[in-house]
Short mmCIF file of C-alpha atoms in Angstrom, two decimals:
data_model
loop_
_atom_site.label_atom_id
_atom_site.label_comp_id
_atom_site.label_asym_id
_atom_site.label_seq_id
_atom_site.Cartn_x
_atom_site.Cartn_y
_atom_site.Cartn_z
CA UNK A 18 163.20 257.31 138.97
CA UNK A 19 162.84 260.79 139.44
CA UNK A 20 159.05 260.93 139.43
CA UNK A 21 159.65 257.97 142.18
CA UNK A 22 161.30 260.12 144.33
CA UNK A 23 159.39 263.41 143.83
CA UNK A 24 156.37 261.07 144.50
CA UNK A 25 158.17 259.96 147.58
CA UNK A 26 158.83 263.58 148.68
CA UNK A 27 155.01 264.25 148.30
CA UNK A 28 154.05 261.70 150.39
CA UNK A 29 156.85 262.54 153.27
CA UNK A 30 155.40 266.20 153.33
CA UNK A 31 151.57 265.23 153.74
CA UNK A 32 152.64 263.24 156.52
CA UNK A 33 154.12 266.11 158.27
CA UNK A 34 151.11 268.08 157.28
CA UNK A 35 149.25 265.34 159.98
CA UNK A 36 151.07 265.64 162.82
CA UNK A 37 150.72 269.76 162.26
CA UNK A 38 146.94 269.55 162.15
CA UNK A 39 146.40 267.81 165.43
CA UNK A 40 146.32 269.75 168.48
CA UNK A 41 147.40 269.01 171.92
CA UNK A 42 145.13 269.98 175.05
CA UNK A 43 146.50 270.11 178.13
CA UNK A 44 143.80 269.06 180.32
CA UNK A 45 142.91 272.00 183.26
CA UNK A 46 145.67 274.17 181.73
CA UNK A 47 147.88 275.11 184.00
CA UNK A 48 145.79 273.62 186.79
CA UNK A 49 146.00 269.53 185.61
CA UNK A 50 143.60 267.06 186.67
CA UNK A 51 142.79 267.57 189.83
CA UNK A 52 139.58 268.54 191.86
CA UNK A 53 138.88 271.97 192.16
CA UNK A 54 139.16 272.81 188.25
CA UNK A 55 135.55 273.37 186.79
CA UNK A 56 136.28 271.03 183.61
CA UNK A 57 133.30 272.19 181.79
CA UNK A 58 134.40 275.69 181.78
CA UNK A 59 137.93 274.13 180.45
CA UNK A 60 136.37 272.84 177.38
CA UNK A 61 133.97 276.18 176.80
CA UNK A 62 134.80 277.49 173.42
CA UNK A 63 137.72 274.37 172.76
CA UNK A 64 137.10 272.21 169.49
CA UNK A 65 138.36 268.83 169.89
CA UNK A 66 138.78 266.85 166.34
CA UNK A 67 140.00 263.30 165.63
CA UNK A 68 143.23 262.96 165.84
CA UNK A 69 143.60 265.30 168.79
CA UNK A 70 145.42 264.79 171.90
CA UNK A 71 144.35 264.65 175.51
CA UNK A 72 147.38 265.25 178.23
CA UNK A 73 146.29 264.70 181.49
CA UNK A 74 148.85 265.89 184.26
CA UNK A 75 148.14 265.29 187.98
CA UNK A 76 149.77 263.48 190.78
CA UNK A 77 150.35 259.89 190.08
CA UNK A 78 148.53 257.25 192.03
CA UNK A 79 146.13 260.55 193.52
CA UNK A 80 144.38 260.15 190.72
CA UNK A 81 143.03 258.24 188.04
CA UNK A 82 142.11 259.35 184.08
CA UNK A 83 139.56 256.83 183.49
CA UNK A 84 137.31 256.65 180.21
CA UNK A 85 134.02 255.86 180.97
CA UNK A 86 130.50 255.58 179.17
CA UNK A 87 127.59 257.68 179.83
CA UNK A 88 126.06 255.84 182.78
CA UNK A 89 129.66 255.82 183.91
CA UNK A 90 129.92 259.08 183.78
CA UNK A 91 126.51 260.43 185.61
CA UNK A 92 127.00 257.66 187.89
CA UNK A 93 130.77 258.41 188.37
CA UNK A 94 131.83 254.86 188.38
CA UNK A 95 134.55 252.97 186.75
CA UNK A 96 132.93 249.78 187.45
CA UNK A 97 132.75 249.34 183.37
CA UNK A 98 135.86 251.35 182.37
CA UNK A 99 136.97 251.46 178.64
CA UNK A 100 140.71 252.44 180.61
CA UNK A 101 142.28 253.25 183.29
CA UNK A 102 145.66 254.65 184.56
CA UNK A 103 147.16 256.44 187.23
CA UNK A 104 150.77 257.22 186.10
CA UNK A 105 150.61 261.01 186.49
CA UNK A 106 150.98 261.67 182.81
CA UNK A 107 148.62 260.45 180.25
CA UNK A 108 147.51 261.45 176.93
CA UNK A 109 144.80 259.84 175.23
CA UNK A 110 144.36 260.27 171.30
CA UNK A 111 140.89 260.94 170.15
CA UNK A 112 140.63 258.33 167.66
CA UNK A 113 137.14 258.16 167.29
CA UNK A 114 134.08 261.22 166.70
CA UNK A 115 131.21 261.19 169.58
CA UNK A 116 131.26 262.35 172.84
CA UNK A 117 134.18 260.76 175.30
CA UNK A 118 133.33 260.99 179.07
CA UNK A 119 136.31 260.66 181.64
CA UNK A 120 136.53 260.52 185.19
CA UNK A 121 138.20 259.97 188.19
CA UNK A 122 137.70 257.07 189.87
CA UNK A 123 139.03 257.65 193.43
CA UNK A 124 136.10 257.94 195.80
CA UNK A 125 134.86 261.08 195.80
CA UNK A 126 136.89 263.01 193.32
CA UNK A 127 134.37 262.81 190.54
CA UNK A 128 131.24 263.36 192.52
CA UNK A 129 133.44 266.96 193.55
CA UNK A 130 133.66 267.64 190.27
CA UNK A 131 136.59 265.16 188.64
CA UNK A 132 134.75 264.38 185.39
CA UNK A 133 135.39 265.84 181.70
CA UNK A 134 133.23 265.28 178.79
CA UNK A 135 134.91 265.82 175.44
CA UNK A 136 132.70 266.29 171.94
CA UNK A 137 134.79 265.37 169.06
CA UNK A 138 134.27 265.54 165.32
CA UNK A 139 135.99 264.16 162.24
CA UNK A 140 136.10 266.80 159.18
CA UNK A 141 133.17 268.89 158.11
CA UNK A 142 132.30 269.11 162.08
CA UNK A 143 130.58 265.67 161.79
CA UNK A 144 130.26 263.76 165.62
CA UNK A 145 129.70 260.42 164.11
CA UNK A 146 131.85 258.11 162.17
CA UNK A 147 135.30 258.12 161.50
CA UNK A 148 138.54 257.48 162.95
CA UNK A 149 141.85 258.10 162.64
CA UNK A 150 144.17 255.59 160.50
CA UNK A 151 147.17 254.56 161.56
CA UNK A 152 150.10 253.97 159.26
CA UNK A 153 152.87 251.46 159.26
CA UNK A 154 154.56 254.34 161.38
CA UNK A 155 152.20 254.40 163.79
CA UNK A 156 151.70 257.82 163.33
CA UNK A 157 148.50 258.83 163.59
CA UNK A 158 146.63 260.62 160.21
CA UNK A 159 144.28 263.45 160.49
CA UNK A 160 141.14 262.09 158.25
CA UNK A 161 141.00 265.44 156.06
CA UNK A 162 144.89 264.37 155.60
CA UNK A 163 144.42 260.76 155.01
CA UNK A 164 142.97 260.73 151.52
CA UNK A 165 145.69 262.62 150.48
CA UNK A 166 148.43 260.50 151.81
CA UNK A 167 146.41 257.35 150.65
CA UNK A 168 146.28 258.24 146.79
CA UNK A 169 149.97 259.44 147.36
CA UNK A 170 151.05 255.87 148.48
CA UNK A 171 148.75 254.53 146.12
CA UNK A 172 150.80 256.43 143.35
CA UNK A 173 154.04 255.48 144.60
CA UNK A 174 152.73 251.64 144.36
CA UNK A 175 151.90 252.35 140.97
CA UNK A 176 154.91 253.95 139.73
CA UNK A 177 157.04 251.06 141.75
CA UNK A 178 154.81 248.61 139.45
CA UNK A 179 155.53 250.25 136.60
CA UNK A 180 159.11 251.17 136.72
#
């Protein structure tokens, strides 16, 4: 039993080790999503892994965070979105490595400007592949993190087997 819970205890701190590895970008800084911001000098210098969080802050129903692909993007239109929301506050995860292109789709924001692309690599700097597991939390699992936490709940199936 007590190699159960110390197993248990392992597994609770790698989790926490997840949460501490992503990192949260507010969008514009201090500026939001808005026009007027030059976006690409926003993400100058930034890494942006899987796992990492996206909070885009800007007047709801002025504007729009819309994920598009790349024709979406050059051609600023959310004809095709992948999503779409207007709320005023909204964070998108990076779940997945590769280049993510967002825009805004009310007329003529974008073509003044409105449009972020985002790189974003899994471990080892890597833009293709992976994504980020979810657990039976829902918390998201940074992939470095996830083997870790894997073979720990493996273990604690193991010693719950055995017992």
């Amino acid at each position: 039993m007590a190699s159960f819970s110390a197993a248990l205890v392992a597994l609770l701190v790698a989790s926490c080790v997840v949460e501490a590895a992503a990192t949260t970008f507010d969008v514009g800084d201090g500026h939001g999503w808005q026009t007027g911001v030059d976006y690409t000098a926003w993400t100058s210098g930034k890494t942006f892994a899987v796992g990492d969080k996206l909070v885009f802050n800007y007047t709801r129903k002025a504007h729009t965070v819309t994920e598009v692909n790349d024709s979406g993007y050059s051609a600023c239109s959310g004809a095709n979105s992948l999503s779409n929301d207007d709320s005023g506050a909204t964070t998108v995860t990076l779940t997945m490595a590769g280049v993510h292109y967002f825009i805004c789709d009310v007329p003529g924001h974008c073509p003044n400007g409105m449009k972020l692309t985002v790189t974003v690599t899994v471990a080892g700097g890597s833009t293709t592949g992976g994504t980020v597991p979810t657990g039976a939390s829902g918390v998201s699992r940074g992939p470095a993190v996830s083997a870790a936490v894997a073979a720990a709940e493996g273990a604690l199936v193991a010693l719950a087997l055995f017992s």
